[in-house]
Amino acid sequence: EADIYQTPRYLVIGTGKKITLECSQTMGHDKMYWYQQDPGMELHLIHYSYGVNSTEKGDLSSESTVSRIRTEHFPLTLESARPSHTSQYLCASSESAGGRTDTQYFGPGTRLTVL
Amino acid sequence: AQRVTQPEKLLSVFKGAPVELKCNYSYSGSPELFWYVQYSRQRLQLLLRHISRESIKGFTADLNKGETSFHLKKPFAQEEDSAMYYCALSGHNYGQNFVFGPGTRLSVLP
């Protein structure tokens, strides 16, 4: 079934650890996005990709990095986690639709807590 | 810069009452506007987009360029409408990336 997956769903780690949040989609979409969302607050775009080997930083500055080696996979990495990284991270994907903006499909999210 | 505001963080209405979730935006151009919804324990999903001009689950939204608004309306609220609602804007000048509003939590009381 076509879907967008995120693992882990919940992660509690200590300060200084390196972590990778996984995001995969089987929808055949070329565009993928990472958003950060604090509870009850708006979503902020932190990274996006329009295709393989294409990555861009979003509107919100983030210490994380991303890679896009395969179309379906868009992992996000924090080299050294800090308590300020505690948040929910949402992955999304969309397909190109000519000049029209694409609908974004969201994954279930990863709730990260850094102690 | 593009920006989306939703003035109400929480909106409570009784079942059967009309509901209006407000959304205002700022953008120098012709944006595309969306409403996304997140029900309890579910992922964020598209509710409707202004170019479709359709009614989804009884909700409608009209883009008012003069007032730069895209309010979401439903004439008779149902308990299952309780959720978090996000207004979003996409501007072609910025590579079609989305800007989301802060969200409004709608609570429909029995």
mmCIF file of C-alpha atoms in Angstrom:
data_model
loop_
_atom_site.group_PDB
_atom_site.id
_atom_site.type_symbol
_atom_site.label_atom_id
_atom_site.label_comp_id
_atom_site.label_asym_id
_atom_site.label_seq_id
_atom_site.Cartn_x
_atom_site.Cartn_y
_atom_site.Cartn_z
ATOM 1 C CA GLU A 1 0.000 0.000 0.000
ATOM 2 C CA ALA A 2 1.345 3.418 -0.941
ATOM 3 C CA ASP A 3 2.233 5.312 2.193
ATOM 4 C CA ILE A 4 4.820 7.407 3.971
ATOM 5 C CA TYR A 5 6.614 5.877 6.942
ATOM 6 C CA GLN A 6 8.631 7.324 9.782
ATOM 7 C CA THR A 7 10.768 5.490 12.309
ATOM 8 C CA PRO A 8 11.124 5.564 15.173
ATOM 9 C CA ARG A 9 7.783 6.961 16.308
ATOM 10 C CA TYR A 10 9.212 7.919 19.702
ATOM 11 C CA LEU A 11 12.827 8.432 20.722
ATOM 12 C CA VAL A 12 14.326 9.447 24.065
ATOM 13 C CA ILE A 13 18.083 9.944 24.056
ATOM 14 C CA GLY A 14 20.830 11.675 25.977
ATOM 15 C CA THR A 15 22.633 14.860 25.048
ATOM 16 C CA GLY A 16 25.486 14.478 22.595
ATOM 17 C CA LYS A 17 24.179 11.371 20.848
ATOM 18 C CA LYS A 18 24.040 11.103 17.077
ATOM 19 C CA ILE A 19 20.611 10.171 15.766
ATOM 20 C CA THR A 20 18.985 9.552 12.420
ATOM 21 C CA LEU A 21 15.266 9.872 11.862
ATOM 22 C CA GLU A 22 14.078 7.719 9.009
ATOM 23 C CA CYS A 23 11.479 8.656 6.415
ATOM 24 C CA SER A 24 10.449 6.503 3.485
ATOM 25 C CA GLN A 25 7.613 6.795 1.014
ATOM 26 C CA THR A 26 6.215 4.285 -1.432
ATOM 27 C CA MET A 27 4.034 6.803 -3.243
ATOM 28 C CA GLY A 28 6.465 7.470 -6.062
ATOM 29 C CA HIS A 29 6.731 11.132 -5.127
ATOM 30 C CA ASP A 30 9.765 13.153 -6.125
ATOM 31 C CA LYS A 31 9.447 15.883 -3.500
ATOM 32 C CA MET A 32 10.035 15.294 0.197
ATOM 33 C CA TYR A 33 10.031 17.586 3.225
ATOM 34 C CA TRP A 34 10.927 17.688 6.910
ATOM 35 C CA TYR A 35 8.962 19.858 9.335
ATOM 36 C CA GLN A 36 9.542 20.575 12.995
ATOM 37 C CA GLN A 37 6.539 21.121 15.224
ATOM 38 C CA ASP A 38 6.442 21.936 18.918
ATOM 39 C CA PRO A 39 3.247 20.874 20.730
ATOM 40 C CA GLY A 40 0.316 23.082 19.796
ATOM 41 C CA MET A 41 2.465 25.236 17.571
ATOM 42 C CA GLU A 42 2.838 25.737 13.852
ATOM 43 C CA LEU A 43 4.874 23.558 11.531
ATOM 44 C CA HIS A 44 8.207 24.901 10.392
ATOM 45 C CA LEU A 45 9.922 23.655 7.255
ATOM 46 C CA ILE A 46 13.516 22.680 8.040
ATOM 47 C CA HIS A 47 14.580 20.736 4.926
ATOM 48 C CA TYR A 48 13.221 19.807 1.534
ATOM 49 C CA SER A 49 14.246 17.909 -1.557
ATOM 50 C CA TYR A 50 12.938 18.030 -5.091
ATOM 51 C CA GLY A 51 14.630 14.823 -6.165
ATOM 52 C CA VAL A 52 17.646 12.559 -5.814
ATOM 53 C CA ASN A 53 20.816 14.436 -4.800
ATOM 54 C CA SER A 54 18.786 17.607 -4.248
ATOM 55 C CA THR A 55 18.479 19.014 -0.721
ATOM 56 C CA GLU A 56 17.728 22.502 0.507
ATOM 57 C CA LYS A 57 17.373 24.170 3.879
ATOM 58 C CA GLY A 58 13.931 25.405 4.808
ATOM 59 C CA ASP A 59 12.692 28.536 6.492
ATOM 60 C CA LEU A 60 13.653 27.487 10.016
ATOM 61 C CA SER A 61 17.322 27.192 10.769
ATOM 62 C CA SER A 62 18.191 23.715 11.913
ATOM 63 C CA GLU A 63 21.361 21.969 12.989
ATOM 64 C CA SER A 64 20.190 18.794 11.332
ATOM 65 C CA THR A 65 21.282 17.513 7.942
ATOM 66 C CA VAL A 66 19.495 15.428 5.320
ATOM 67 C CA SER A 67 20.384 13.282 2.347
ATOM 68 C CA ARG A 68 18.485 12.054 -0.689
ATOM 69 C CA ILE A 69 20.356 9.186 -2.289
ATOM 70 C CA ARG A 70 17.202 7.299 -3.251
ATOM 71 C CA THR A 71 13.871 8.727 -4.348
ATOM 72 C CA GLU A 72 11.928 6.969 -1.640
ATOM 73 C CA HIS A 73 14.251 7.689 1.278
ATOM 74 C CA PHE A 74 14.906 11.028 3.050
ATOM 75 C CA PRO A 75 16.660 10.555 6.408
ATOM 76 C CA LEU A 76 17.364 13.398 8.830
ATOM 77 C CA THR A 77 20.483 13.323 11.038
ATOM 78 C CA LEU A 78 21.470 15.178 14.162
ATOM 79 C CA GLU A 79 25.217 14.783 14.790
ATOM 80 C CA SER A 80 24.996 15.805 18.437
ATOM 81 C CA ALA A 81 21.561 16.015 19.960
ATOM 82 C CA ARG A 82 20.725 18.711 22.512
ATOM 83 C CA PRO A 83 17.648 19.369 24.679
ATOM 84 C CA SER A 84 16.721 22.242 22.334
ATOM 85 C CA HIS A 85 16.143 19.611 19.621
ATOM 86 C CA THR A 86 13.259 18.145 21.585
ATOM 87 C CA SER A 87 10.270 18.383 19.271
ATOM 88 C CA GLN A 88 8.082 16.479 16.864
ATOM 89 C CA TYR A 89 9.493 15.918 13.391
ATOM 90 C CA LEU A 90 7.098 15.387 10.491
ATOM 91 C CA CYS A 91 8.097 14.052 7.110
ATOM 92 C CA ALA A 92 5.973 14.743 4.026
ATOM 93 C CA SER A 93 6.061 14.032 0.323
ATOM 94 C CA SER A 94 4.354 15.358 -2.778
ATOM 95 C CA GLU A 95 4.506 14.906 -6.508
ATOM 96 C CA SER A 96 5.073 17.504 -9.167
ATOM 97 C CA ALA A 97 1.870 18.667 -10.804
ATOM 98 C CA GLY A 98 2.921 21.125 -13.432
ATOM 99 C CA GLY A 99 2.461 24.701 -12.298
ATOM 100 C CA ARG A 100 0.062 23.781 -9.560
ATOM 101 C CA THR A 101 1.069 23.307 -5.942
ATOM 102 C CA ASP A 102 1.059 19.679 -4.906
ATOM 103 C CA THR A 103 -0.827 18.179 -2.033
ATOM 104 C CA GLN A 104 1.521 17.131 0.737
ATOM 105 C CA TYR A 105 1.095 13.746 2.369
ATOM 106 C CA PHE A 106 2.394 13.465 5.893
ATOM 107 C CA GLY A 107 3.962 10.652 7.840
ATOM 108 C CA PRO A 108 2.931 9.846 11.412
ATOM 109 C CA GLY A 109 5.806 11.830 12.900
ATOM 110 C CA THR A 110 8.708 11.130 15.266
ATOM 111 C CA ARG A 111 8.512 12.585 18.735
ATOM 112 C CA LEU A 112 12.077 13.240 19.902
ATOM 113 C CA THR A 113 13.058 13.961 23.495
ATOM 114 C CA VAL A 114 16.645 14.830 24.316
ATOM 115 C CA LEU A 115 17.524 14.642 27.991
ATOM 116 C CA ALA B 1 7.374 37.485 3.147
ATOM 117 C CA GLN B 2 4.546 35.007 3.179
ATOM 118 C CA ARG B 3 2.765 34.488 6.458
ATOM 119 C CA VAL B 4 -0.379 32.774 7.729
ATOM 120 C CA THR B 5 -2.220 33.760 10.891
ATOM 121 C CA GLN B 6 -4.978 31.955 12.715
ATOM 122 C CA PRO B 7 -6.182 34.212 15.526
ATOM 123 C CA GLU B 8 -7.905 31.536 17.606
ATOM 124 C CA LYS B 9 -5.847 28.835 19.293
ATOM 125 C CA LEU B 10 -8.989 27.175 20.609
ATOM 126 C CA LEU B 11 -12.557 27.315 19.391
ATOM 127 C CA SER B 12 -15.387 25.562 21.200
ATOM 128 C CA VAL B 13 -18.875 25.208 19.746
ATOM 129 C CA PHE B 14 -21.878 23.042 20.496
ATOM 130 C CA LYS B 15 -22.955 20.243 18.207
ATOM 131 C CA GLY B 16 -25.218 21.575 15.463
ATOM 132 C CA ALA B 17 -23.922 25.120 15.740
ATOM 133 C CA PRO B 18 -22.188 26.858 12.849
ATOM 134 C CA VAL B 19 -18.434 27.045 12.989
ATOM 135 C CA GLU B 20 -15.936 29.374 11.341
ATOM 136 C CA LEU B 21 -12.199 28.956 11.647
ATOM 137 C CA LYS B 22 -10.406 32.122 10.661
ATOM 138 C CA CYS B 23 -7.315 32.323 8.500
ATOM 139 C CA ASN B 24 -5.572 35.411 7.168
ATOM 140 C CA TYR B 25 -2.489 35.515 5.039
ATOM 141 C CA SER B 26 0.073 37.917 3.690
ATOM 142 C CA TYR B 27 1.608 37.312 0.309
ATOM 143 C CA SER B 28 2.487 39.561 -2.610
ATOM 144 C CA GLY B 29 1.156 37.519 -5.458
ATOM 145 C CA SER B 30 -1.409 34.825 -6.162
ATOM 146 C CA PRO B 31 -1.106 32.184 -3.482
ATOM 147 C CA GLU B 32 -2.678 28.805 -3.188
ATOM 148 C CA LEU B 33 -4.451 28.233 0.107
ATOM 149 C CA PHE B 34 -5.146 24.985 1.914
ATOM 150 C CA TRP B 35 -6.733 23.656 5.052
ATOM 151 C CA TYR B 36 -5.103 20.659 6.719
ATOM 152 C CA VAL B 37 -6.645 18.740 9.615
ATOM 153 C CA GLN B 38 -5.236 16.482 12.286
ATOM 154 C CA TYR B 39 -7.663 14.283 14.191
ATOM 155 C CA SER B 40 -6.663 12.779 17.510
ATOM 156 C CA ARG B 41 -3.980 10.100 17.082
ATOM 157 C CA GLN B 42 -3.998 10.513 13.299
ATOM 158 C CA ARG B 43 -1.564 12.131 10.933
ATOM 159 C CA LEU B 44 -1.926 15.523 9.348
ATOM 160 C CA GLN B 45 -3.991 15.373 6.156
ATOM 161 C CA LEU B 46 -5.377 17.676 3.524
ATOM 162 C CA LEU B 47 -8.954 18.793 4.110
ATOM 163 C CA LEU B 48 -9.456 21.077 1.144
ATOM 164 C CA ARG B 49 -7.721 23.503 -1.182
ATOM 165 C CA HIS B 50 -9.146 26.689 -2.582
ATOM 166 C CA ILE B 51 -8.641 25.862 -6.250
ATOM 167 C CA SER B 52 -10.841 22.782 -5.940
ATOM 168 C CA ARG B 53 -13.830 24.809 -4.793
ATOM 169 C CA GLU B 54 -15.332 21.721 -3.215
ATOM 170 C CA SER B 55 -17.011 20.871 0.050
ATOM 171 C CA ILE B 56 -15.315 18.215 2.150
ATOM 172 C CA LYS B 57 -17.108 16.744 5.173
ATOM 173 C CA GLY B 58 -19.464 19.704 4.977
ATOM 174 C CA PHE B 59 -16.632 22.241 5.191
ATOM 175 C CA THR B 60 -16.125 25.016 2.653
ATOM 176 C CA ALA B 61 -13.595 27.808 2.384
ATOM 177 C CA ASP B 62 -13.623 30.823 0.113
ATOM 178 C CA LEU B 63 -10.518 32.731 -0.816
ATOM 179 C CA ASN B 64 -11.113 36.467 -0.337
ATOM 180 C CA LYS B 65 -8.203 38.256 -1.941
ATOM 181 C CA GLY B 66 -9.467 41.685 -0.885
ATOM 182 C CA GLU B 67 -9.418 40.712 2.777
ATOM 183 C CA THR B 68 -6.564 38.206 2.303
ATOM 184 C CA SER B 69 -8.596 35.605 4.129
ATOM 185 C CA PHE B 70 -9.445 31.945 3.701
ATOM 186 C CA HIS B 71 -11.872 31.167 6.498
ATOM 187 C CA LEU B 72 -13.132 27.603 6.956
ATOM 188 C CA LYS B 73 -16.852 27.214 7.550
ATOM 189 C CA LYS B 74 -19.367 24.524 8.345
ATOM 190 C CA PRO B 75 -23.050 25.240 8.962
ATOM 191 C CA PHE B 76 -23.656 22.456 11.492
ATOM 192 C CA ALA B 77 -20.709 21.186 13.519
ATOM 193 C CA GLN B 78 -20.455 17.514 14.480
ATOM 194 C CA GLU B 79 -18.532 15.985 17.383
ATOM 195 C CA GLU B 80 -16.280 14.135 14.955
ATOM 196 C CA ASP B 81 -15.118 17.502 13.611
ATOM 197 C CA SER B 82 -13.116 18.024 16.791
ATOM 198 C CA ALA B 83 -9.512 18.268 15.646
ATOM 199 C CA MET B 84 -6.588 20.582 15.028
ATOM 200 C CA TYR B 85 -6.973 22.662 11.877
ATOM 201 C CA TYR B 86 -4.070 24.296 10.046
ATOM 202 C CA CYS B 87 -4.341 26.874 7.315
ATOM 203 C CA ALA B 88 -1.471 26.795 4.839
ATOM 204 C CA LEU B 89 -0.233 28.881 1.960
ATOM 205 C CA SER B 90 1.961 28.078 -0.959
ATOM 206 C CA GLY B 91 3.516 30.815 -3.008
ATOM 207 C CA HIS B 92 5.119 30.071 -6.315
ATOM 208 C CA ASN B 93 7.698 32.774 -5.729
ATOM 209 C CA TYR B 94 9.236 30.622 -3.040
ATOM 210 C CA GLY B 95 9.570 27.344 -4.869
ATOM 211 C CA GLN B 96 6.112 26.198 -3.854
ATOM 212 C CA ASN B 97 7.082 25.565 -0.258
ATOM 213 C CA PHE B 98 4.340 25.673 2.291
ATOM 214 C CA VAL B 99 3.869 28.066 5.177
ATOM 215 C CA PHE B 100 1.549 26.804 7.874
ATOM 216 C CA GLY B 101 -0.438 28.816 10.352
ATOM 217 C CA PRO B 102 -0.208 28.092 14.082
ATOM 218 C CA GLY B 103 -3.379 26.030 14.038
ATOM 219 C CA THR B 104 -6.761 26.202 15.737
ATOM 220 C CA ARG B 105 -8.054 23.447 17.946
ATOM 221 C CA LEU B 106 -11.764 22.944 17.339
ATOM 222 C CA SER B 107 -13.741 21.322 20.123
ATOM 223 C CA VAL B 108 -17.341 20.390 19.339
ATOM 224 C CA LEU B 109 -19.285 19.858 22.528
ATOM 225 C CA PRO B 110 -22.258 17.478 22.792
#
